[in-house]
Amino acid sequence: MIYLDNAATTMMKPECVVRAVADAMTSFGGVGRGVHLASIAAGMAVYRARAAVANLLGAPGASSVAFTNNATMALNIAIDGLLAPGQRALTTAASHNSVLRPLFRLRDTADCSVDIAPIAADGSLDFEVYAELLKHKPALVAVTHASNLTGDVYDVARMCAMAHEAGAKFVLDAAQTAGSYPLNMAEIGADVVCFTGHKSLLGPQGTGGLCVACGTEIAPLLEGGSGTHSYDERHPLFMPERLEAGTLNAHGVAGLAAGIGYIEGTLGGPSGVHEHAGALAQHFADAVSGVSGVKVYGRSDACDRGSIVALNIADVDSAEVADRLASDYDICVRAGAHCAPLMHKALGTQSQGAVRFSFAAANTVADADAAAKAVREIAHAVGQGC
């Protein structure tokens, strides 16, 4: 099997991640739920994981990191907790449904307004329109760091500076970049960075979270058990407990910390991952771009590029191409809408979808070459009417 669906989830986890989860399963008690050694071991592991995330992403410190089940939950917490009824928000057409749907829910239920900055057909952001929409004075700007469809990486530091100048809080969806692309929250200036553990951070599914800048107060989305202040009627408002109701997935978080350690200790950090996986994506894109019938999307010169390549072959439905890749070549990719409806509209692919090849640290040049060969053969067969 050649696994090129890493933008959905990385399948080939380092052995240290597997071992960390297995060890935690047989030794952890509840985090903050006791003074015995099993509970203390879980609490210390979670603290080390917070510190590892903060160091990797440039967050203020361990207490600024709250863990959730995934980036979707983190984005819901951030958006719901920062956007008050009747306020205005701004996003872009590159956003994932994990940004769009919480905003549209608040539009429909809380009288919030949602503006959307367009994406050009080459995948780039129109900064002039973005600047014009900021004149509407949104309270919140929530954008993606990199498109999960095309891999185009946006100049979020510039977007953040413009948002702050307009008086808006800035929430960054880093689901596609945390661990695989250089990202420093302090340098960007973001108020919140949301991440997931099961993609480029090499952690288990069911892990993720948000990093919150000093002075940014997010209203809790969930309330319940916290392990402290049990006689208070409402949930504690200090970080990170204010955003973590209920028992944490300490077993998964231990695996997440191991994944981060592997990235930094073995892979050369996010820069090293980006250099390797980005080069594979470029190698693959170069190999298929000239093939008759193949159209590659995004990868604009106006954007930096991640490790994703999206394409179509003639007018063949993307799901059919993905099925051929899986059944005839044992190559795993993703087809369809990728939870990015506005991006597909921008690219003109809302009916056909697109076939997404996404590379990671575990992939090789041989993987990229095999995928390119398969695309060429399928395109040739399509051209022959097969």
Coordinates of C-alpha atoms in Angstrom, one line a residue:
M1 CA 0.0 0.0 0.0
I2 CA 1.1 3.5 -0.8
Y3 CA -0.6 5.9 1.6
L4 CA -1.1 9.4 0.3
D5 CA -4.1 10.5 2.4
N6 CA -2.1 12.2 5.1
A7 CA -4.2 15.4 4.9
A8 CA -7.1 13.3 6.3
T9 CA -5.0 11.4 8.9
T10 CA -1.5 10.1 9.1
M11 CA -1.7 6.3 9.2
M12 CA 2.0 5.3 9.7
K13 CA 2.6 6.5 13.3
P14 CA 6.1 6.2 14.8
E15 CA 6.6 3.3 17.2
C16 CA 7.2 5.7 20.0
V17 CA 3.6 7.0 19.7
V18 CA 2.1 3.5 19.8
R19 CA 4.3 2.7 22.8
A20 CA 3.3 5.9 24.6
V21 CA -0.4 5.2 24.2
A22 CA 0.0 1.5 25.2
D23 CA 2.0 2.5 28.4
A24 CA -0.6 5.1 29.3
M25 CA -3.5 2.7 28.9
T26 CA -2.0 0.5 31.7
S27 CA -0.7 3.2 34.0
F28 CA -2.8 6.4 34.0
G29 CA -5.6 7.3 36.3
G30 CA -7.8 10.4 35.8
V31 CA -6.1 13.7 35.2
G32 CA -6.6 16.0 38.2
R33 CA -8.9 13.4 39.8
G34 CA -6.8 12.1 42.6
V35 CA -3.5 12.4 44.6
H36 CA -2.4 8.8 44.0
L37 CA 0.5 8.0 41.7
A38 CA -1.7 6.9 38.8
S39 CA -3.5 10.2 38.7
I40 CA -0.3 12.2 39.2
A41 CA 1.4 10.3 36.3
A42 CA -1.5 11.2 34.0
G43 CA -1.4 14.8 35.1
M44 CA 2.3 15.1 34.6
A45 CA 2.1 13.6 31.1
V46 CA -0.7 16.0 30.1
Y47 CA 1.4 18.9 31.4
R48 CA 4.4 17.8 29.4
A49 CA 2.2 17.5 26.3
R50 CA 0.9 21.1 26.9
A51 CA 4.5 22.3 27.1
A52 CA 5.5 20.4 24.0
V53 CA 2.6 21.9 22.0
A54 CA 3.4 25.4 23.3
N55 CA 7.0 25.1 22.3
L56 CA 6.2 23.6 18.9
L57 CA 3.6 26.3 18.0
G58 CA 5.1 29.3 19.7
A59 CA 2.3 29.6 22.3
P60 CA 2.7 31.6 25.5
G61 CA 3.2 28.6 27.7
A62 CA 1.8 25.3 28.9
S63 CA -1.3 26.8 30.5
S64 CA -2.3 28.5 27.2
V65 CA -2.9 25.1 25.6
A66 CA -6.3 23.4 26.1
F67 CA -6.9 19.9 24.7
T68 CA -10.0 18.9 22.7
N69 CA -11.0 15.9 20.6
N70 CA -9.9 17.5 17.4
A71 CA -9.5 20.8 15.5
T72 CA -13.2 20.9 14.7
M73 CA -14.1 21.0 18.4
A74 CA -11.3 23.5 19.0
L75 CA -12.7 25.8 16.3
N76 CA -16.2 25.5 17.6
I77 CA -15.0 26.5 21.1
A78 CA -13.0 29.5 19.8
I79 CA -15.7 30.8 17.4
D80 CA -18.6 30.3 19.8
G81 CA -16.6 31.8 22.7
L82 CA -15.4 34.9 20.9
L83 CA -18.3 35.9 18.7
A84 CA -21.2 37.5 20.5
P85 CA -24.8 37.7 19.2
G86 CA -25.2 40.3 16.5
Q87 CA -21.5 40.7 15.8
R88 CA -19.8 40.3 12.4
A89 CA -17.2 37.7 11.4
L90 CA -14.9 37.3 8.4
T91 CA -13.5 34.2 6.8
T92 CA -12.2 33.1 3.4
A93 CA -13.5 30.7 0.7
A94 CA -10.5 28.5 1.5
S95 CA -12.0 27.6 4.9
H96 CA -13.0 24.1 5.9
N97 CA -16.5 23.4 7.1
S98 CA -15.1 23.3 10.7
V99 CA -14.8 27.1 10.3
L100 CA -17.8 27.7 8.0
R101 CA -20.5 25.7 9.8
P102 CA -20.0 27.3 13.3
L103 CA -20.0 30.7 11.7
F104 CA -23.2 29.9 9.7
R105 CA -24.8 28.5 12.8
L106 CA -24.2 31.8 14.6
R107 CA -25.5 33.6 11.6
D108 CA -28.7 31.6 11.7
T109 CA -29.2 31.5 15.5
A110 CA -27.5 34.6 16.9
D111 CA -28.0 37.2 14.2
C112 CA -24.3 37.3 13.4
S113 CA -23.1 38.5 10.0
V114 CA -20.6 36.5 8.0
D115 CA -18.4 37.9 5.2
I116 CA -16.3 35.7 3.0
A117 CA -13.2 36.9 1.2
P118 CA -13.0 35.2 -2.2
I119 CA -10.3 32.8 -3.5
A120 CA -9.2 33.1 -7.1
A121 CA -9.3 30.3 -9.6
D122 CA -5.6 29.7 -9.0
G123 CA -6.2 29.3 -5.3
S124 CA -4.8 32.7 -4.1
L125 CA -6.5 35.1 -1.8
D126 CA -7.7 38.5 -3.0
F127 CA -6.1 40.7 -0.4
E128 CA -7.8 43.8 -1.8
V129 CA -11.2 42.4 -1.2
Y130 CA -10.1 41.1 2.2
A131 CA -9.1 44.6 3.1
E132 CA -12.4 46.0 1.9
L133 CA -14.3 43.4 4.0
L134 CA -12.3 44.4 7.1
K135 CA -13.8 47.9 6.8
H136 CA -17.1 46.3 7.9
K137 CA -15.4 46.0 11.3
P138 CA -15.7 42.3 12.1
A139 CA -15.3 41.2 15.7
L140 CA -13.7 38.0 14.6
V141 CA -11.6 36.8 11.7
A142 CA -11.2 33.0 11.4
V143 CA -9.1 31.6 8.5
T144 CA -7.2 28.5 7.5
H145 CA -3.4 28.5 7.4
A146 CA -3.4 26.2 4.4
S147 CA -6.1 24.9 2.2
N148 CA -6.9 21.3 2.9
L149 CA -7.8 20.9 -0.8
T150 CA -4.9 22.5 -2.7
G151 CA -2.2 22.8 0.0
D152 CA -1.8 26.5 -0.7
V153 CA -0.4 28.3 2.4
Y154 CA -1.7 31.8 3.0
D155 CA 0.2 34.8 4.4
V156 CA -1.6 34.6 7.7
A157 CA 0.8 37.0 9.5
R158 CA -0.3 39.7 7.0
M159 CA -3.9 38.7 7.4
C160 CA -3.6 38.8 11.2
A161 CA -2.0 42.2 11.3
M162 CA -4.7 43.6 9.0
A163 CA -7.4 42.0 11.2
H164 CA -6.0 43.5 14.4
E165 CA -5.7 46.9 12.8
A166 CA -9.5 46.6 12.1
G167 CA -10.1 45.7 15.8
A168 CA -10.8 42.0 15.2
K169 CA -9.7 38.9 17.1
F170 CA -7.8 36.4 14.8
V171 CA -8.4 32.6 15.0
L172 CA -6.2 30.4 12.9
D173 CA -7.1 26.9 11.7
A174 CA -3.8 25.1 11.6
A175 CA -5.2 21.6 11.1
Q176 CA -3.1 21.2 7.9
T177 CA 0.1 22.9 9.1
A178 CA 0.7 22.1 12.7
G179 CA 3.7 19.8 12.6
S180 CA 4.4 19.9 8.9
Y181 CA 5.0 23.6 8.3
P182 CA 6.8 26.3 10.3
L183 CA 4.2 28.0 12.5
N184 CA 4.9 30.4 15.3
M185 CA 1.8 31.8 17.0
A186 CA 3.7 34.7 18.6
E187 CA 5.3 35.7 15.2
I188 CA 1.9 35.5 13.4
G189 CA 0.2 37.4 16.2
A190 CA -2.8 35.1 16.3
D191 CA -5.2 35.2 19.3
V192 CA -6.1 31.6 18.9
V193 CA -4.4 28.7 17.0
C194 CA -6.5 25.5 16.6
F195 CA -4.8 22.2 15.8
T196 CA -5.5 18.5 15.5
G197 CA -3.3 15.7 16.7
H198 CA -4.0 12.9 14.1
K199 CA -2.6 14.6 11.0
S200 CA 1.0 16.0 10.8
L201 CA 1.5 15.9 14.6
L202 CA 1.5 12.1 14.2
G203 CA -0.7 11.6 17.2
P204 CA -3.8 9.4 17.7
Q205 CA -7.2 10.3 16.5
G206 CA -9.3 12.0 19.2
T207 CA -6.6 14.5 20.1
G208 CA -6.3 18.2 19.3
G209 CA -6.7 21.6 20.9
L210 CA -6.3 25.3 20.9
C211 CA -3.5 27.7 21.9
V212 CA -4.8 30.9 23.4
A213 CA -2.9 34.2 23.5
C214 CA -2.5 36.1 26.8
G215 CA -5.4 38.4 27.3
T216 CA -7.8 36.5 25.0
E217 CA -10.8 35.2 27.0
I218 CA -13.0 32.6 25.4
A219 CA -16.3 31.8 27.0
P220 CA -16.5 28.0 27.8
L221 CA -18.6 26.0 25.3
L222 CA -19.0 23.1 27.7
E223 CA -19.3 23.0 31.5
G224 CA -19.0 20.1 33.9
G225 CA -16.4 18.3 35.8
S226 CA -13.1 20.0 36.2
G227 CA -11.4 18.3 39.1
T228 CA -11.2 21.6 41.0
H229 CA -13.7 24.2 42.4
S230 CA -16.3 21.5 42.6
Y231 CA -18.6 23.6 44.8
D232 CA -18.8 26.5 42.3
E233 CA -22.0 26.5 40.3
R234 CA -20.2 27.5 37.1
H235 CA -17.1 26.1 35.4
P236 CA -13.7 27.6 36.4
L237 CA -12.6 30.5 34.3
F238 CA -8.8 30.0 34.5
M239 CA -6.9 28.4 31.7
P240 CA -6.7 25.7 30.6
E241 CA -9.5 24.2 32.7
R242 CA -12.0 26.8 31.4
L243 CA -12.0 25.1 28.0
E244 CA -11.7 21.5 29.2
A245 CA -14.8 20.1 30.8
G246 CA -14.8 16.4 31.7
T247 CA -12.0 13.8 31.8
L248 CA -9.3 14.4 29.3
N249 CA -8.1 11.8 26.8
A250 CA -4.8 11.5 28.6
H251 CA -3.9 8.3 26.8
G252 CA -4.2 10.0 23.4
V253 CA -2.5 13.1 24.7
A254 CA 0.5 11.0 25.7
G255 CA 0.7 9.7 22.2
L256 CA 0.4 13.2 20.8
A257 CA 3.4 14.3 23.0
A258 CA 5.4 11.4 21.7
G259 CA 4.5 12.4 18.1
I260 CA 5.8 15.9 18.7
G261 CA 9.0 14.6 20.3
Y262 CA 9.5 12.5 17.2
I263 CA 9.0 15.4 14.9
E264 CA 11.5 17.6 16.8
G265 CA 14.0 14.9 17.6
T266 CA 14.0 12.8 14.4
L267 CA 12.4 14.7 11.6
G268 CA 14.1 18.1 12.0
G269 CA 11.0 19.8 13.3
P270 CA 8.2 21.2 11.1
S271 CA 10.7 22.8 8.8
G272 CA 12.3 19.4 8.1
V273 CA 8.9 17.8 7.5
H274 CA 7.9 20.6 5.2
E275 CA 11.2 20.4 3.3
H276 CA 10.8 16.6 2.7
A277 CA 7.0 16.3 2.2
G278 CA 6.8 19.6 0.2
A279 CA 9.5 18.4 -2.1
L280 CA 7.7 15.2 -2.7
A281 CA 4.5 17.1 -3.5
Q282 CA 6.4 19.3 -5.9
H283 CA 8.1 16.3 -7.6
F284 CA 4.7 14.7 -8.1
A285 CA 3.0 17.9 -9.3
D286 CA 5.8 18.4 -11.8
A287 CA 5.5 14.8 -13.1
V288 CA 1.7 15.0 -13.7
S289 CA 1.3 18.7 -14.8
G290 CA 2.1 18.0 -18.4
V291 CA 0.0 14.9 -18.8
S292 CA -2.8 15.2 -21.3
G293 CA -6.1 15.5 -19.6
V294 CA -4.7 16.2 -16.1
K295 CA -5.5 19.5 -14.4
V296 CA -3.7 20.4 -11.2
Y297 CA -5.4 22.9 -8.9
G298 CA -4.1 25.7 -6.8
R299 CA -0.3 25.9 -6.2
S300 CA -0.4 29.6 -7.0
D301 CA 2.8 31.6 -7.2
A302 CA 1.0 34.0 -4.8
C303 CA 1.0 31.4 -2.1
D304 CA 3.6 29.2 -0.4
R305 CA 2.9 25.5 -0.9
G306 CA 2.3 22.6 1.5
S307 CA 2.4 18.9 0.8
I308 CA -0.9 18.5 -1.0
V309 CA -1.6 18.2 -4.7
A310 CA -5.2 18.2 -6.0
L311 CA -6.1 17.2 -9.6
N312 CA -8.7 15.8 -11.9
I313 CA -8.4 13.7 -15.0
A314 CA -10.5 15.0 -17.9
D315 CA -14.2 14.9 -16.9
V316 CA -14.0 11.7 -14.9
D317 CA -15.6 11.9 -11.5
S318 CA -13.0 12.2 -8.8
A319 CA -14.4 9.3 -6.9
E320 CA -13.9 7.0 -9.9
V321 CA -10.3 8.0 -10.2
A322 CA -9.7 7.4 -6.5
D323 CA -11.3 4.0 -6.8
R324 CA -9.0 3.1 -9.7
L325 CA -6.0 4.2 -7.7
A326 CA -7.0 2.1 -4.8
S327 CA -8.2 -1.1 -6.6
D328 CA -5.6 -1.2 -9.4
Y329 CA -2.6 0.4 -7.8
D330 CA -3.1 0.1 -4.0
I331 CA -2.7 3.9 -3.7
C332 CA -4.7 5.6 -1.0
V333 CA -6.0 9.2 -1.8
R334 CA -9.1 11.1 -1.1
A335 CA -11.7 12.3 -3.6
G336 CA -14.8 14.4 -3.4
A337 CA -15.6 17.7 -1.7
H338 CA -13.1 17.5 1.2
C339 CA -15.4 19.5 3.5
A340 CA -14.3 22.6 1.6
P341 CA -17.4 23.6 -0.5
L342 CA -16.5 27.2 -1.1
M343 CA -13.0 26.3 -2.3
H344 CA -14.5 23.9 -4.8
K345 CA -16.8 26.6 -6.1
A346 CA -13.8 28.9 -6.5
L347 CA -11.9 26.2 -8.5
G348 CA -15.0 25.2 -10.5
T349 CA -14.9 21.7 -9.2
Q350 CA -18.1 21.5 -7.1
S351 CA -19.6 18.8 -9.4
Q352 CA -16.6 16.7 -10.2
G353 CA -14.8 17.1 -6.9
A354 CA -11.0 16.6 -6.9
V355 CA -8.5 13.9 -6.3
R356 CA -6.2 14.8 -3.4
F357 CA -2.7 13.4 -3.0
S358 CA -1.2 14.4 0.4
F359 CA 2.4 13.5 1.4
A360 CA 4.0 13.2 4.8
A361 CA 7.3 12.5 6.4
A362 CA 6.9 8.7 6.0
N363 CA 6.5 9.0 2.2
T364 CA 9.3 8.5 -0.3
V365 CA 10.3 9.6 -3.9
A366 CA 9.3 6.1 -5.0
D367 CA 5.8 6.7 -3.6
A368 CA 5.5 10.0 -5.6
D369 CA 6.9 8.3 -8.8
A370 CA 4.4 5.4 -8.4
A371 CA 1.5 7.8 -8.0
A372 CA 2.6 9.8 -11.0
K373 CA 2.9 6.7 -13.1
A374 CA -0.6 5.6 -12.1
V375 CA -2.1 9.0 -13.0
R376 CA -0.4 8.9 -16.4
E377 CA -1.8 5.4 -17.0
I378 CA -5.3 6.3 -15.9
A379 CA -5.2 9.5 -18.0
H380 CA -4.0 7.5 -21.0
A381 CA -6.8 5.0 -20.6
V382 CA -9.4 7.8 -20.3
G383 CA -8.0 9.3 -23.5
Q384 CA -8.4 6.0 -25.2
G385 CA -12.0 5.8 -24.0
C386 CA -11.3 3.0 -21.5

